[in-house]
Amino acid sequence: QLQLVESGGGLVQPGGSLRLSCAGSGFFLDYYGIGWFRQAPGKEREGVLCISPSSVNTVYAESVKGRFTISRDNANNTVYLQMNSLRPEDTAVYYCAAGRRPFYLNCALRPDEYDYWGQGTQVTVSS
C-alpha cells in the first residue's frame, strides 16, 4: 500500500521553528512531486510549497517565502518542511501529498494535482 505519514507538529512560540517530516512507504517519493498544504479551522485548504520529481523545481506561497524550506532525504524516503520565524497565522493542520505531475513542469499548489495524502499533523503557534 502507498502511504504518507506526517510528523513533527506541535506547539511553538511566535518566532520559533519546527521541522515537519513526510515519510513514504510502498513507493519512492523522489519519483513524485510532493506538496505541503495546510488547513485552519473554518478555512479552505491552501497550498504552502511544493517540490517536483527529482527536485527539479520548487514553488513557494508568497506568505512563506524566506521562512519555509522544502527538502528531500531520498535515502530515508522522506521529505522535510523546515519552518522558521513562525507566526500565529501559520497555525493549521499540515498535510503532505504526492502527485505525478511531470518534472519538466513547475510543481503545483493545487490539491487536485495530488493523488496520495497523509493524515496531517497539527502546528500551533501561540504565546
mmCIF file of C-alpha atoms in Angstrom:
data_model
loop_
_atom_site.group_PDB
_atom_site.id
_atom_site.type_symbol
_atom_site.label_atom_id
_atom_site.label_comp_id
_atom_site.label_asym_id
_atom_site.label_seq_id
_atom_site.Cartn_x
_atom_site.Cartn_y
_atom_site.Cartn_z
ATOM 1 C CA GLN A 1 0.000 0.000 0.000
ATOM 2 C CA LEU A 2 1.167 3.531 -0.771
ATOM 3 C CA GLN A 3 1.157 5.675 2.354
ATOM 4 C CA LEU A 4 2.397 9.052 3.564
ATOM 5 C CA VAL A 5 2.831 9.841 7.256
ATOM 6 C CA GLU A 6 3.472 13.348 8.598
ATOM 7 C CA SER A 7 5.151 14.001 11.929
ATOM 8 C CA GLY A 8 6.866 16.790 13.834
ATOM 9 C CA GLY A 9 3.982 19.113 14.614
ATOM 10 C CA GLY A 10 3.455 20.710 17.992
ATOM 11 C CA LEU A 11 3.150 23.934 19.963
ATOM 12 C CA VAL A 12 5.720 26.670 19.362
ATOM 13 C CA GLN A 13 6.009 30.343 20.311
ATOM 14 C CA PRO A 14 5.889 33.064 17.658
ATOM 15 C CA GLY A 15 9.306 33.401 16.038
ATOM 16 C CA GLY A 16 10.159 29.774 16.738
ATOM 17 C CA SER A 17 10.894 26.884 14.395
ATOM 18 C CA LEU A 18 9.595 23.408 13.625
ATOM 19 C CA ARG A 19 10.615 20.714 11.164
ATOM 20 C CA LEU A 20 7.868 18.527 9.745
ATOM 21 C CA SER A 21 8.570 15.150 8.141
ATOM 22 C CA CYS A 22 6.674 13.313 5.416
ATOM 23 C CA ALA A 23 7.698 9.654 5.255
ATOM 24 C CA GLY A 24 6.639 7.451 2.354
ATOM 25 C CA SER A 25 6.096 3.708 2.222
ATOM 26 C CA GLY A 26 5.249 1.483 -0.736
ATOM 27 C CA PHE A 27 6.667 3.943 -3.317
ATOM 28 C CA PHE A 28 9.783 6.046 -3.936
ATOM 29 C CA LEU A 29 8.970 9.668 -3.167
ATOM 30 C CA ASP A 30 11.677 11.086 -5.428
ATOM 31 C CA TYR A 31 9.593 9.950 -8.433
ATOM 32 C CA TYR A 32 6.706 12.136 -7.260
ATOM 33 C CA GLY A 33 6.058 15.784 -6.809
ATOM 34 C CA ILE A 34 5.448 16.498 -3.128
ATOM 35 C CA GLY A 35 3.262 19.321 -1.873
ATOM 36 C CA TRP A 36 2.658 20.669 1.603
ATOM 37 C CA PHE A 37 -0.807 22.035 2.325
ATOM 38 C CA ARG A 38 -2.411 23.453 5.436
ATOM 39 C CA GLN A 39 -5.930 23.953 6.707
ATOM 40 C CA ALA A 40 -7.048 26.105 9.610
ATOM 41 C CA PRO A 41 -10.494 25.730 11.236
ATOM 42 C CA GLY A 42 -13.204 27.253 9.061
ATOM 43 C CA LYS A 43 -10.835 27.916 6.156
ATOM 44 C CA GLU A 44 -10.119 26.259 2.817
ATOM 45 C CA ARG A 45 -7.092 24.054 2.384
ATOM 46 C CA GLU A 46 -4.249 26.107 0.923
ATOM 47 C CA GLY A 47 -1.005 25.203 -0.782
ATOM 48 C CA VAL A 48 2.152 26.150 1.106
ATOM 49 C CA LEU A 49 5.031 24.931 -1.052
ATOM 50 C CA CYS A 50 5.944 22.031 -3.318
ATOM 51 C CA ILE A 51 8.899 20.241 -4.892
ATOM 52 C CA SER A 52 8.896 18.491 -8.272
ATOM 53 C CA PRO A 53 10.068 14.936 -9.040
ATOM 54 C CA SER A 54 13.843 14.717 -8.667
ATOM 55 C CA SER A 55 13.742 18.196 -7.076
ATOM 56 C CA VAL A 56 13.926 19.919 -10.464
ATOM 57 C CA ASN A 57 11.951 22.908 -9.201
ATOM 58 C CA THR A 58 10.145 24.298 -6.173
ATOM 59 C CA VAL A 59 7.218 26.663 -5.706
ATOM 60 C CA TYR A 60 6.515 28.670 -2.543
ATOM 61 C CA ALA A 61 3.443 30.566 -1.487
ATOM 62 C CA GLU A 62 4.244 34.257 -1.039
ATOM 63 C CA SER A 63 3.326 34.125 2.641
ATOM 64 C CA VAL A 64 6.112 31.644 3.446
ATOM 65 C CA LYS A 65 8.958 32.750 1.156
ATOM 66 C CA GLY A 66 12.097 33.321 3.180
ATOM 67 C CA ARG A 67 10.671 31.422 6.157
ATOM 68 C CA PHE A 68 9.853 27.874 4.977
ATOM 69 C CA THR A 69 12.074 25.432 3.078
ATOM 70 C CA ILE A 70 11.270 22.060 1.489
ATOM 71 C CA SER A 71 13.913 19.363 1.025
ATOM 72 C CA ARG A 72 14.315 15.654 0.327
ATOM 73 C CA ASP A 73 16.232 12.869 2.060
ATOM 74 C CA ASN A 74 15.942 10.159 -0.565
ATOM 75 C CA ALA A 75 17.961 7.623 1.446
ATOM 76 C CA ASN A 76 15.160 7.680 4.017
ATOM 77 C CA ASN A 77 12.316 8.231 1.525
ATOM 78 C CA THR A 78 11.347 11.379 3.408
ATOM 79 C CA VAL A 79 10.500 14.988 2.568
ATOM 80 C CA TYR A 80 11.001 17.737 5.156
ATOM 81 C CA LEU A 81 9.335 21.069 5.734
ATOM 82 C CA GLN A 82 11.569 23.391 7.758
ATOM 83 C CA MET A 83 9.509 26.240 9.216
ATOM 84 C CA ASN A 84 11.265 29.266 10.723
ATOM 85 C CA SER A 85 10.021 32.610 12.037
ATOM 86 C CA LEU A 86 6.620 31.096 12.730
ATOM 87 C CA ARG A 87 3.606 33.359 13.113
ATOM 88 C CA PRO A 88 0.210 32.752 14.756
ATOM 89 C CA GLU A 89 -1.398 32.750 11.303
ATOM 90 C CA ASP A 90 0.692 29.669 10.446
ATOM 91 C CA THR A 91 -1.445 27.665 12.886
ATOM 92 C CA ALA A 92 -3.135 24.835 10.975
ATOM 93 C CA VAL A 93 -3.159 21.128 10.280
ATOM 94 C CA TYR A 94 -0.356 20.481 7.799
ATOM 95 C CA TYR A 95 -0.642 17.759 5.154
ATOM 96 C CA CYS A 96 1.858 16.339 2.699
ATOM 97 C CA ALA A 97 0.725 14.936 -0.634
ATOM 98 C CA ALA A 98 2.286 13.118 -3.607
ATOM 99 C CA GLY A 99 1.377 13.510 -7.278
ATOM 100 C CA ARG A 100 2.601 12.549 -10.754
ATOM 101 C CA ARG A 101 2.889 15.993 -12.373
ATOM 102 C CA PRO A 102 5.911 15.739 -14.716
ATOM 103 C CA PHE A 103 9.262 17.045 -13.530
ATOM 104 C CA TYR A 104 9.586 19.383 -16.541
ATOM 105 C CA LEU A 105 6.608 21.415 -15.316
ATOM 106 C CA ASN A 106 6.618 23.524 -12.190
ATOM 107 C CA CYS A 107 5.033 21.725 -9.274
ATOM 108 C CA ALA A 108 1.573 22.985 -8.372
ATOM 109 C CA LEU A 109 -0.110 24.204 -5.198
ATOM 110 C CA ARG A 110 -3.491 22.825 -6.282
ATOM 111 C CA PRO A 111 -4.877 19.920 -4.205
ATOM 112 C CA ASP A 112 -6.389 18.233 -7.286
ATOM 113 C CA GLU A 113 -2.889 17.691 -8.697
ATOM 114 C CA TYR A 114 -2.108 15.189 -5.931
ATOM 115 C CA ASP A 115 -3.140 11.553 -5.582
ATOM 116 C CA TYR A 116 -1.883 10.441 -2.165
ATOM 117 C CA TRP A 117 -2.296 12.270 1.136
ATOM 118 C CA GLY A 118 -1.027 11.914 4.664
ATOM 119 C CA GLN A 119 -3.195 12.149 7.765
ATOM 120 C CA GLY A 120 -1.969 15.590 8.814
ATOM 121 C CA THR A 121 -0.058 16.975 11.782
ATOM 122 C CA GLN A 122 -1.131 19.913 13.957
ATOM 123 C CA VAL A 123 1.038 23.027 14.171
ATOM 124 C CA THR A 124 0.053 25.641 16.750
ATOM 125 C CA VAL A 125 1.915 28.960 17.016
ATOM 126 C CA SER A 126 0.944 30.782 20.195
ATOM 127 C CA SER A 127 2.451 32.623 23.133
#
